[in-house]
mmCIF file of C-alpha atoms in Angstrom:
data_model
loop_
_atom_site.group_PDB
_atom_site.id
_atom_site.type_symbol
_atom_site.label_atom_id
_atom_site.label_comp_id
_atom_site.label_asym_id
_atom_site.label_seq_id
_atom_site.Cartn_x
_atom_site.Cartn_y
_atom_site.Cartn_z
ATOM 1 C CA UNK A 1 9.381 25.538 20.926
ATOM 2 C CA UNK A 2 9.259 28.192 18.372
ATOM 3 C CA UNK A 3 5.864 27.089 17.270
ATOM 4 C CA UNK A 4 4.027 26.766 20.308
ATOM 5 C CA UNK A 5 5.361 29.886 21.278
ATOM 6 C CA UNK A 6 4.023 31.945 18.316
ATOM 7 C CA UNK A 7 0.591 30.865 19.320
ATOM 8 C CA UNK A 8 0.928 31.295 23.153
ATOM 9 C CA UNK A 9 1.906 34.914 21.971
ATOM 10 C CA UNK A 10 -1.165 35.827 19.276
ATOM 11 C CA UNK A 11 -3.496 37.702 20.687
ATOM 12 C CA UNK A 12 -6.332 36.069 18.706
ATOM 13 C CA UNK A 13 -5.720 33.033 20.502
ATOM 14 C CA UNK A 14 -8.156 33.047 23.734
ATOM 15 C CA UNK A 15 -6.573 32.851 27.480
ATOM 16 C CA UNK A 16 -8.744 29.726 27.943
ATOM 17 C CA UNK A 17 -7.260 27.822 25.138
ATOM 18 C CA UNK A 18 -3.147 28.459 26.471
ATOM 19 C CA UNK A 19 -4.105 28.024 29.893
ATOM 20 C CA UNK A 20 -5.450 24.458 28.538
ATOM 21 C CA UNK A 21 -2.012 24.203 26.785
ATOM 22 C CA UNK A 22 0.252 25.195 29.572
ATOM 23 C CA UNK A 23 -1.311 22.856 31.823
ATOM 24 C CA UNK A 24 0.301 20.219 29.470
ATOM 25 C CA UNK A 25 3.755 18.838 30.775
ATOM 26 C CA UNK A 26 7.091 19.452 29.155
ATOM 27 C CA UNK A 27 6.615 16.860 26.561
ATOM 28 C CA UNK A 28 2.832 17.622 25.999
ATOM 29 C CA UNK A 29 4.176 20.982 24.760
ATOM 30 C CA UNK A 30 6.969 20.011 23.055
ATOM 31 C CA UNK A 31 4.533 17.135 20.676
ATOM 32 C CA UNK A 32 1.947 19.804 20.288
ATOM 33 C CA UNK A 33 4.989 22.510 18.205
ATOM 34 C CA UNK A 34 6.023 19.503 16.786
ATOM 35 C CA UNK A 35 2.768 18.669 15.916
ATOM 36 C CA UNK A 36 3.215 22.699 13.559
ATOM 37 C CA UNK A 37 7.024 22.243 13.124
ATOM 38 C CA UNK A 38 6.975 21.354 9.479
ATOM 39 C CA UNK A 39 10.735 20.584 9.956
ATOM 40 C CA UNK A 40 10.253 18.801 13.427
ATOM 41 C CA UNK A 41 11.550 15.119 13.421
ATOM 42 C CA UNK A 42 7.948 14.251 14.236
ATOM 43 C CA UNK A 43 6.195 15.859 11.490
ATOM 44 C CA UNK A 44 9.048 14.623 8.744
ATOM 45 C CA UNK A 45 7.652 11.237 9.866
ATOM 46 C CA UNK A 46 4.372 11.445 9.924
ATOM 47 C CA UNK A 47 2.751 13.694 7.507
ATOM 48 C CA UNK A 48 1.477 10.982 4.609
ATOM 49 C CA UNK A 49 2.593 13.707 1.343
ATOM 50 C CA UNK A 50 6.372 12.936 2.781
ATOM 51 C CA UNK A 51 5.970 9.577 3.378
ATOM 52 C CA UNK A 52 4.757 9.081 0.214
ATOM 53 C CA UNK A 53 7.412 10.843 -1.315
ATOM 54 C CA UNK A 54 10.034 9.376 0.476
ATOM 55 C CA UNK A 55 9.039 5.653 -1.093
ATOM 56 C CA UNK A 56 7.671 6.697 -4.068
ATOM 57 C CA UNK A 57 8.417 4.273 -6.416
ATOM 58 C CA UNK A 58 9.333 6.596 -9.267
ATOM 59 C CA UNK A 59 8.007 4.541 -12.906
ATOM 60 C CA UNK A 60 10.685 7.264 -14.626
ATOM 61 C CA UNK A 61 13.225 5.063 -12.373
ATOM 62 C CA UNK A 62 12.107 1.516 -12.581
ATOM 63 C CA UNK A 63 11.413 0.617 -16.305
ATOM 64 C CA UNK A 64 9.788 -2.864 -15.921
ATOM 65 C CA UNK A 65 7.807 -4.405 -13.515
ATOM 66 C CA UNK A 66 6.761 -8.293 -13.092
ATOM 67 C CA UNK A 67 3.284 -9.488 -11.644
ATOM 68 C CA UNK A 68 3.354 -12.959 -10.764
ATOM 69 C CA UNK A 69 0.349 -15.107 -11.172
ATOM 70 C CA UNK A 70 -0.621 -18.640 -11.863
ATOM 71 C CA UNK A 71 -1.119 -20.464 -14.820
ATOM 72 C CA UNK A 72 -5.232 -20.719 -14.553
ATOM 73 C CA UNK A 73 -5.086 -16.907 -13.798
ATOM 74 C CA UNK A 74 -3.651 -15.947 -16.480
ATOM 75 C CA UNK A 75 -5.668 -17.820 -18.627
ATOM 76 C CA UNK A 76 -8.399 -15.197 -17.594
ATOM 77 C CA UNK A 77 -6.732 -12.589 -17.340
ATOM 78 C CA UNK A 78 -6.232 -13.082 -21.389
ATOM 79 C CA UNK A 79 -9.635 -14.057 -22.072
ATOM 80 C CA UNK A 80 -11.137 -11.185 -20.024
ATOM 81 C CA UNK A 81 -8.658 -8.593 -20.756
ATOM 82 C CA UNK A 82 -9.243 -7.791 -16.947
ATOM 83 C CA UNK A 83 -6.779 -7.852 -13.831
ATOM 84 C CA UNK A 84 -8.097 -8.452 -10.586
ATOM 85 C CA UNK A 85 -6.995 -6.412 -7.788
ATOM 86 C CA UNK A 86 -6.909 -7.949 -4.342
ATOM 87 C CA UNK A 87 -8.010 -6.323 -1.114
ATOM 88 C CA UNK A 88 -5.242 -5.587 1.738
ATOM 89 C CA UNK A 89 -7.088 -7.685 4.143
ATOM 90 C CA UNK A 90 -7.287 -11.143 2.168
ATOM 91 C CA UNK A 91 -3.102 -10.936 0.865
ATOM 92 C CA UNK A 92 -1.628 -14.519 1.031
ATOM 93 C CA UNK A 93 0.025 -13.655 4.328
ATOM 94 C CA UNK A 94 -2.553 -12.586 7.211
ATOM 95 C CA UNK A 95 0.056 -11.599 9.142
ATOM 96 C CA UNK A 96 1.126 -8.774 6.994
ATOM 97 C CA UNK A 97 -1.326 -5.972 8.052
ATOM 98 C CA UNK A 98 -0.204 -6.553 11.336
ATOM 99 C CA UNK A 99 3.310 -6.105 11.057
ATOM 100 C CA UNK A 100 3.517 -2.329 11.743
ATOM 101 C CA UNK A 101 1.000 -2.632 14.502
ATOM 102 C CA UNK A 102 3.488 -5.319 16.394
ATOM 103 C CA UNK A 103 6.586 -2.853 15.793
ATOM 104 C CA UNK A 104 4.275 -0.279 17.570
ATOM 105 C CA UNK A 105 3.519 -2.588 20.471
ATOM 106 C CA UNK A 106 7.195 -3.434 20.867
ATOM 107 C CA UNK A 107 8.044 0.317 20.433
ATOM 108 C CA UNK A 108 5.718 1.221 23.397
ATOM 109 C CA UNK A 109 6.897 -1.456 25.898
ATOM 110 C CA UNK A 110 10.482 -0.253 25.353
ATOM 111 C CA UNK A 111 9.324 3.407 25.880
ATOM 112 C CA UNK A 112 8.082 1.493 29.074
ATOM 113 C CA UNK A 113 4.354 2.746 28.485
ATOM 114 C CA UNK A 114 1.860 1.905 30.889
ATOM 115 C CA UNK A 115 -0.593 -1.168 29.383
ATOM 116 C CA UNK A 116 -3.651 1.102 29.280
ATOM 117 C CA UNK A 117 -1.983 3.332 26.888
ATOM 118 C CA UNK A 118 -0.599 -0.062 24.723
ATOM 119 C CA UNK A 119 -4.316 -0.706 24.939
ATOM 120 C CA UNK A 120 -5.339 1.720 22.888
ATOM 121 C CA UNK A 121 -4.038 0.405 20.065
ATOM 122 C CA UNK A 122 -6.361 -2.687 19.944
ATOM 123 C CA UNK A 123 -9.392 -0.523 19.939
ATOM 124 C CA UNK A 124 -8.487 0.468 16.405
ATOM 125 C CA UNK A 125 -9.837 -2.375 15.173
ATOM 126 C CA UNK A 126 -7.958 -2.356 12.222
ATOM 127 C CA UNK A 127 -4.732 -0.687 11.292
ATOM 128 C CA UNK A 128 -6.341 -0.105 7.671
ATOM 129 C CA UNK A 129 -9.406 1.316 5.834
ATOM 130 C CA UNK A 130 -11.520 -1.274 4.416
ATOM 131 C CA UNK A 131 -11.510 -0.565 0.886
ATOM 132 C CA UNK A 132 -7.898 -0.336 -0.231
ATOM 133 C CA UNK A 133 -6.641 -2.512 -3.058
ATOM 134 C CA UNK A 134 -3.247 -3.434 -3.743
ATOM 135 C CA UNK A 135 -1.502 -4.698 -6.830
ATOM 136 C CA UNK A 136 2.196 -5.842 -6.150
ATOM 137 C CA UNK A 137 4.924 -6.280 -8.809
ATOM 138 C CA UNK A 138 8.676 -7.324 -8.363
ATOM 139 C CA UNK A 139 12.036 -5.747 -9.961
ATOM 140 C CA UNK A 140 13.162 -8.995 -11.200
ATOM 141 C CA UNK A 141 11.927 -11.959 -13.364
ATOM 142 C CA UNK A 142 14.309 -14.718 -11.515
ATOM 143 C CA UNK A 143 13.666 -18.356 -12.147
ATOM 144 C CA UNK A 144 13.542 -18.375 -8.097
ATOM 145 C CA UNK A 145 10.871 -16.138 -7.240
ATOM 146 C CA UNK A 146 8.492 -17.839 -10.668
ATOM 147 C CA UNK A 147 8.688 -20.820 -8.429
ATOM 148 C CA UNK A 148 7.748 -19.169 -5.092
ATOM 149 C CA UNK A 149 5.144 -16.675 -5.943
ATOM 150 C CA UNK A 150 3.040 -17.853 -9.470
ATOM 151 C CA UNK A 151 4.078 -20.050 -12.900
ATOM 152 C CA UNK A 152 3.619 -17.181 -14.987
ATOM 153 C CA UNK A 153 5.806 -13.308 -14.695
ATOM 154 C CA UNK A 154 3.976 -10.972 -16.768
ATOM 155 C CA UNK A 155 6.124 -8.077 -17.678
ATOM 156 C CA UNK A 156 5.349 -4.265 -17.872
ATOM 157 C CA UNK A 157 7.001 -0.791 -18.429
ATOM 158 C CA UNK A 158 6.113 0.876 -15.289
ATOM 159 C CA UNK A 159 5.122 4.439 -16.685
ATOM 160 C CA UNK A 160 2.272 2.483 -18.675
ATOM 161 C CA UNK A 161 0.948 1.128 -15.819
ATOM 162 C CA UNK A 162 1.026 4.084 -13.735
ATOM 163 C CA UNK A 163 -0.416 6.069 -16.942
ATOM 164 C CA UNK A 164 -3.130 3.306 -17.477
ATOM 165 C CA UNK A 165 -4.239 3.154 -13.637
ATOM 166 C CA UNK A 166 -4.527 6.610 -12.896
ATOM 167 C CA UNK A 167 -6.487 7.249 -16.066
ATOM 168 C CA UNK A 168 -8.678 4.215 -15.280
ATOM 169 C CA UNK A 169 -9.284 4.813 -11.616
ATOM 170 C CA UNK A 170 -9.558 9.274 -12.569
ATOM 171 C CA UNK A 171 -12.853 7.825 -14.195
ATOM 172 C CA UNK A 172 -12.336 11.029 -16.397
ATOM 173 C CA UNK A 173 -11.781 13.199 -13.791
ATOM 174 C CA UNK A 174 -8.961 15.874 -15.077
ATOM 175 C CA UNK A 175 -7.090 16.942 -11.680
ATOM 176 C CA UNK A 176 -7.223 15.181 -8.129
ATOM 177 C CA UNK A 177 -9.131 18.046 -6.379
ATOM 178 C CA UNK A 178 -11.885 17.209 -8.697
ATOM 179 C CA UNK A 179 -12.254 13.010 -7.071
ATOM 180 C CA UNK A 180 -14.993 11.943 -5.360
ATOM 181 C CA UNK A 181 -16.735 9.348 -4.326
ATOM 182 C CA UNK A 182 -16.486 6.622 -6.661
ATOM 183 C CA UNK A 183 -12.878 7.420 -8.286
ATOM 184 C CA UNK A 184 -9.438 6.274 -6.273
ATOM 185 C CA UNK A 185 -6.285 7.723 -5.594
ATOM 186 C CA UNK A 186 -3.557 5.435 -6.944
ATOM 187 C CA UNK A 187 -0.175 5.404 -6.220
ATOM 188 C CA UNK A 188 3.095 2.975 -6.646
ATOM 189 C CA UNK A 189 4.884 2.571 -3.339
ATOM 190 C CA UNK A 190 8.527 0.574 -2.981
ATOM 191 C CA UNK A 191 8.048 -1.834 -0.436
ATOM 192 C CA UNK A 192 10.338 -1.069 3.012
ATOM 193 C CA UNK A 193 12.224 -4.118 4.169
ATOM 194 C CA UNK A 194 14.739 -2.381 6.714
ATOM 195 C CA UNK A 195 14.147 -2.615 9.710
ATOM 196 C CA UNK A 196 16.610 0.198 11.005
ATOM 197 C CA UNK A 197 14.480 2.302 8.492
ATOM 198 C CA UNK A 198 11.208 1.255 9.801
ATOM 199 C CA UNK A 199 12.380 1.676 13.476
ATOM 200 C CA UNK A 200 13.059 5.625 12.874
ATOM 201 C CA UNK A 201 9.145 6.173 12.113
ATOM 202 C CA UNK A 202 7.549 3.821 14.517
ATOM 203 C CA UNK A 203 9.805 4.797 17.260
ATOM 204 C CA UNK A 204 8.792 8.573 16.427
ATOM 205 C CA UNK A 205 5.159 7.297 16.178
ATOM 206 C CA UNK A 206 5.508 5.135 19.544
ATOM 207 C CA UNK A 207 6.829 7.972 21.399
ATOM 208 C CA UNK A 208 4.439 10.512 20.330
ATOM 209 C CA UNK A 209 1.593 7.894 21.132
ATOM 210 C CA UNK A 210 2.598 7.568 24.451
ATOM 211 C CA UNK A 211 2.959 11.345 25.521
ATOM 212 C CA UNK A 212 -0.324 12.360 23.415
ATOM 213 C CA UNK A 213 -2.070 9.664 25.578
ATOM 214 C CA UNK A 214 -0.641 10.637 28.729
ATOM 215 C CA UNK A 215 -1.739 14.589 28.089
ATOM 216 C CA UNK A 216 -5.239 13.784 27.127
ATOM 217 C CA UNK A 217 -6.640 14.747 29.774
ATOM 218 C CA UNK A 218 -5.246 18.137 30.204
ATOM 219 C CA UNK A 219 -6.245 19.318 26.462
ATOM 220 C CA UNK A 220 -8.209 16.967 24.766
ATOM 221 C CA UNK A 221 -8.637 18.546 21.568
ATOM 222 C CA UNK A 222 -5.325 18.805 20.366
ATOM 223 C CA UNK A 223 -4.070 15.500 21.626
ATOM 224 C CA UNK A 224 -7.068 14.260 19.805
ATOM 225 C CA UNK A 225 -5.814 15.653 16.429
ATOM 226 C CA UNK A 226 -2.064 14.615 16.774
ATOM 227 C CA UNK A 227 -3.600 11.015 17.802
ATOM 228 C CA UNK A 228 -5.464 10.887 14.666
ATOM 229 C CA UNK A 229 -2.298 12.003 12.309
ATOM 230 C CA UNK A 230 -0.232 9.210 13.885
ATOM 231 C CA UNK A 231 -3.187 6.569 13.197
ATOM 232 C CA UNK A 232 -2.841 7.967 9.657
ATOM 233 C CA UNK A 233 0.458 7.256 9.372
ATOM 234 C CA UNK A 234 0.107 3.945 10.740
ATOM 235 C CA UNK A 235 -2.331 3.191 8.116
ATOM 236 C CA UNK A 236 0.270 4.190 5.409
ATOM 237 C CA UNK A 237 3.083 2.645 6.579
ATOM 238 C CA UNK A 238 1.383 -0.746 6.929
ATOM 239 C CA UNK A 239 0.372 -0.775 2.840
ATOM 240 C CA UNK A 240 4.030 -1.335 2.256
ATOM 241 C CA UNK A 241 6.292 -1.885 5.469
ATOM 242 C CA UNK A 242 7.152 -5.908 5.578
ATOM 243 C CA UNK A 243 9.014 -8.187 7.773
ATOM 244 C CA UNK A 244 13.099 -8.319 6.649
ATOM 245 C CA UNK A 245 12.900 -11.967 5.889
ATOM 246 C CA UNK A 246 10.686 -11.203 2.691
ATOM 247 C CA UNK A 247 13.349 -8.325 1.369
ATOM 248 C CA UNK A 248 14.056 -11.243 -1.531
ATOM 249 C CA UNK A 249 10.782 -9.996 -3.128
ATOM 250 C CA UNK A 250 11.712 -6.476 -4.048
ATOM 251 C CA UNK A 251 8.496 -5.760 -4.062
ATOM 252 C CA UNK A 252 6.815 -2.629 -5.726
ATOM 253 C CA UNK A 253 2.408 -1.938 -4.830
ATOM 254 C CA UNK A 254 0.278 0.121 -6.395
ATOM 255 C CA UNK A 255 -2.161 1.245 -4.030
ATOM 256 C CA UNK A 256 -5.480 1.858 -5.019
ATOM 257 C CA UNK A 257 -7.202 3.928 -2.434
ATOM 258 C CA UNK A 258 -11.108 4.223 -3.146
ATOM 259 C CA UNK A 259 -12.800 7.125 -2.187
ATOM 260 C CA UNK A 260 -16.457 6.345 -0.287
ATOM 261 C CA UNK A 261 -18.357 7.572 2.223
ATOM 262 C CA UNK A 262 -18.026 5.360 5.297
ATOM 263 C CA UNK A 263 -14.844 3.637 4.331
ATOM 264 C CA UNK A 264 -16.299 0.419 4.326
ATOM 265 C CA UNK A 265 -15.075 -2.553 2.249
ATOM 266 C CA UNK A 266 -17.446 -2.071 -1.268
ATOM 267 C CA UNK A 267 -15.192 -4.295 -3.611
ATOM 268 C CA UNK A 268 -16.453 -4.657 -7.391
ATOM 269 C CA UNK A 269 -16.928 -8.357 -6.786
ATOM 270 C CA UNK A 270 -15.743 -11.827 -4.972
ATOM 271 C CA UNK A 271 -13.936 -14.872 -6.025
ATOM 272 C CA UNK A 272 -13.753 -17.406 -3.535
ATOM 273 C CA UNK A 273 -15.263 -15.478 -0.916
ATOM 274 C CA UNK A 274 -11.767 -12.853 -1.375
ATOM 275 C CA UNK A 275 -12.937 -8.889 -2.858
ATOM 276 C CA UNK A 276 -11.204 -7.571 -5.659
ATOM 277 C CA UNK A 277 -11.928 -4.596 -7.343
ATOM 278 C CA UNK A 278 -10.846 -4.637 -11.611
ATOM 279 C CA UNK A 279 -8.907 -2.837 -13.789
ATOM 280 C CA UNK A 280 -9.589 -3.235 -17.711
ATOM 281 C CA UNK A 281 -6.766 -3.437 -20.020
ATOM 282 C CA UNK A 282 -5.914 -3.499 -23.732
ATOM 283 C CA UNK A 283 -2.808 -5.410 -25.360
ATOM 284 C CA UNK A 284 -0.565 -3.001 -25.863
ATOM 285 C CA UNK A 285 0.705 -2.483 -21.923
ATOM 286 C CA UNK A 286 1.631 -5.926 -21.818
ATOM 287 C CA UNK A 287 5.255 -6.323 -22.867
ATOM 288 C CA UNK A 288 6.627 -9.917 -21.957
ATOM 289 C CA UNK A 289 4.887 -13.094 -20.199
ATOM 290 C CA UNK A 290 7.476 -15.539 -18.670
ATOM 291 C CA UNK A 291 6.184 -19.210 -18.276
ATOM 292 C CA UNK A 292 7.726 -20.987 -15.708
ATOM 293 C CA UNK A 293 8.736 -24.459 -15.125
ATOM 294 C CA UNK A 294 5.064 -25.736 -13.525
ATOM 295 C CA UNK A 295 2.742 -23.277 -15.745
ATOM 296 C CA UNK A 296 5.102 -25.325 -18.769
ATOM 297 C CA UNK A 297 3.869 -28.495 -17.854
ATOM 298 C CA UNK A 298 0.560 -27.194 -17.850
ATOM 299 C CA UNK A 299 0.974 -25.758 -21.155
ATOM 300 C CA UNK A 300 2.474 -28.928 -22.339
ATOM 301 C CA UNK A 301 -1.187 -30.651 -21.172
ATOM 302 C CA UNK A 302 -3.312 -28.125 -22.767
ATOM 303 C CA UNK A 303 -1.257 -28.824 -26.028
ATOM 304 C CA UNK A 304 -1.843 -32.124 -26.268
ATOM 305 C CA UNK A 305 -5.018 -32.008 -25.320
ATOM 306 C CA UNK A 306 -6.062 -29.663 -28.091
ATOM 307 C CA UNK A 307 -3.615 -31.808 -30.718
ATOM 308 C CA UNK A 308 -5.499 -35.090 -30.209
ATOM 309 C CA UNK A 309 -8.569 -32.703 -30.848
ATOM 310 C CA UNK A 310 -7.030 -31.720 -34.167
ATOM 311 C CA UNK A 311 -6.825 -28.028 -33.588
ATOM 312 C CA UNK A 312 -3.027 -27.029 -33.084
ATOM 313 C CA UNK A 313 -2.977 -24.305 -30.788
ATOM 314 C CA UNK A 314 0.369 -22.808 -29.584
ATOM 315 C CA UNK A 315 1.068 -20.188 -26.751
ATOM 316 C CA UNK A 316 1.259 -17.501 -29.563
ATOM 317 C CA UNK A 317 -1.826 -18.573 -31.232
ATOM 318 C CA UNK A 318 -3.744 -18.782 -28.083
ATOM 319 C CA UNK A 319 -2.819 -15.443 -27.427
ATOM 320 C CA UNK A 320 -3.256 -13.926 -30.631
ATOM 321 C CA UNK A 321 -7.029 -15.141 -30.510
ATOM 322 C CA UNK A 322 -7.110 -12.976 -27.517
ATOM 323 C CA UNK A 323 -5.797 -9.547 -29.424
ATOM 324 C CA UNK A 324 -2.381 -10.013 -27.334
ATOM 325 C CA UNK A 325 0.273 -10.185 -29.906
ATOM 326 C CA UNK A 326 2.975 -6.921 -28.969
ATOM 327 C CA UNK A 327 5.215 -8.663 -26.797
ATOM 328 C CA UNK A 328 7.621 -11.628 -26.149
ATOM 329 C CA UNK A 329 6.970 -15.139 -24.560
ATOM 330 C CA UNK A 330 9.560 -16.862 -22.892
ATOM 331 C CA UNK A 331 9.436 -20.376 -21.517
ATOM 332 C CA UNK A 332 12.057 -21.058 -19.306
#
């Protein structure tokens, strides 16, 4: 405990405060260095900045992305020249935010943690801030996963959107120190399907839960602080750790993090009772839209529609009338 024992040693520390450290037991001590340990197993898994870089999803690495939508939405998304960002607590699966929290539980009871202690997790509330937004892409453009998640793939290069969010969401803002209220941090995560790689952190997080909990009582204060870096990490890892069965998705999220006062949910607007906050966009970072086999039919009706009308109007046309014309359609 090389750590703890620097500070047991300094004498700028006061008597009061070790005497409130030593009453800790063994593994009280041992979370609280590991708590300073930068290269502790405990701190490698729960400081956010190595998390983040750990999963970074690197847009130097992955050179196209493909958000999946549906035929009507992408309709406005052409007309408006607007995206819609969904919140984290309305994605299409409610169980999804919950995920980490349930490895946690399970984590605990196989640590054999008393029920008080499991408890405690409950009172969060919430295992995420309110106002986080996420916008997930996929690697791939299959045929398979048009039909599962949306009729339409629009493609991307992934530096352009990284360059285009962070500009939008910086709000002209020149370095990150200078964000406030009112801009957002924004950030592209892989998604983590393995569970043998999820089990490392939430085990770590589990056990130091549990032994932070059960010295509470003898100091407080720092027990309080180590608490509040694991519920940090819990936050994180819930934006983009998912249940194994869904590892077909190869899903990528950027995370768009708003900075506000109380955290609350303040989303730009609502569409069917869901918040969104926007993003703005111009032509040129749209690269390829795929139309799949439903969004063709669709297509196919609007066509003939507009034909008996007189006015032939073709995918191209339609979204040339919209300034969209740098990229490739595909109709599969």
């Amino acid at each position: 405990m090389k750590e703890l024992a620097k500070m047991l040693k300094d004498p700028n520390v006061p008597e009061s405060v070790k005497t409130t450290v030593q009453s800790m037991n063994n593994d009280g001590m041992q979370l609280l260095n590991d708590y300073y340990d930068k290269n502790s197993n405990f701190y490698q898994h729960a400081q956010p900045e190595i998390i983040a870089n750990e999963f970074y999803a690197d847009p130097n690495k992955l050179k196209k992305l493909y958000h999946y939508t549906s035929y009507e939405a992408f309709e406005r998304i052409l007309s408006s020249s607007t995206f819609l960002i969904g919140s984290i607590h309305y994605m299409n699966d409610n169980k999804e935010i919950k995920y980490v929290y349930e490895l946690m539980k399970k984590e605990l009871k196989l640590l054999g943690a008393p029920n008080d202690i499991i408890l405690k997790l409950e009172e969060l509330n919430t295992i995420l801030p309110d106002d986080v937004y996420v916008w997930s892409f996929s690697e791939n453009d299959y045929s398979q996963a048009l039909s599962n998640y949306g009729d339409v793939a629009l493609g991307f290069d992934s530096q352009e959107i990284m360059e285009h969010l962070a500009s939008y969401y910086s709000k002209g803002k020149k370095t990150l120190d200078e964000y406030t209220v009112g801009n957002a941090y924004v950030f592209p995560l892989k998604v983590e399907y393995d569970y043998e790689v999820q089990s490392k952190y939430i085990t770590t997080l589990a056990h130091a839960w549990y032994v932070a909990h059960d010295n509470f009582e003898k100091d407080p204060y720092d027990m309080d602080e180590i608490i509040k870096s694991i519920v940090q990490a819990l936050h994180f890892f819930s934006l983009f750790f998912k249940n194994p069965h869904l590892r077909q998705e190869e899903e990528i999220r950027y995370i768009i993090f708003n900075i506000n006062e109380d955290n609350l949910l303040k989303p730009e607007l609502y569409m069917n009772s869901k918040p969104f906050t926007t993003c703005k966009f111009t032509y040129e970072i749209l690269k390829e839209i795929i139309i799949g086999s439903v969004a063709k039919l669709k297509l196919y009706a609007h066509l003939y529609k507009t034909i008996k009308a007189n006015i032939v109007l073709t995918v191209k046309s339609f979204v040339s009338i919209n300034y969209f014309s740098f990229f490739s359609i595909n109709i599969t």
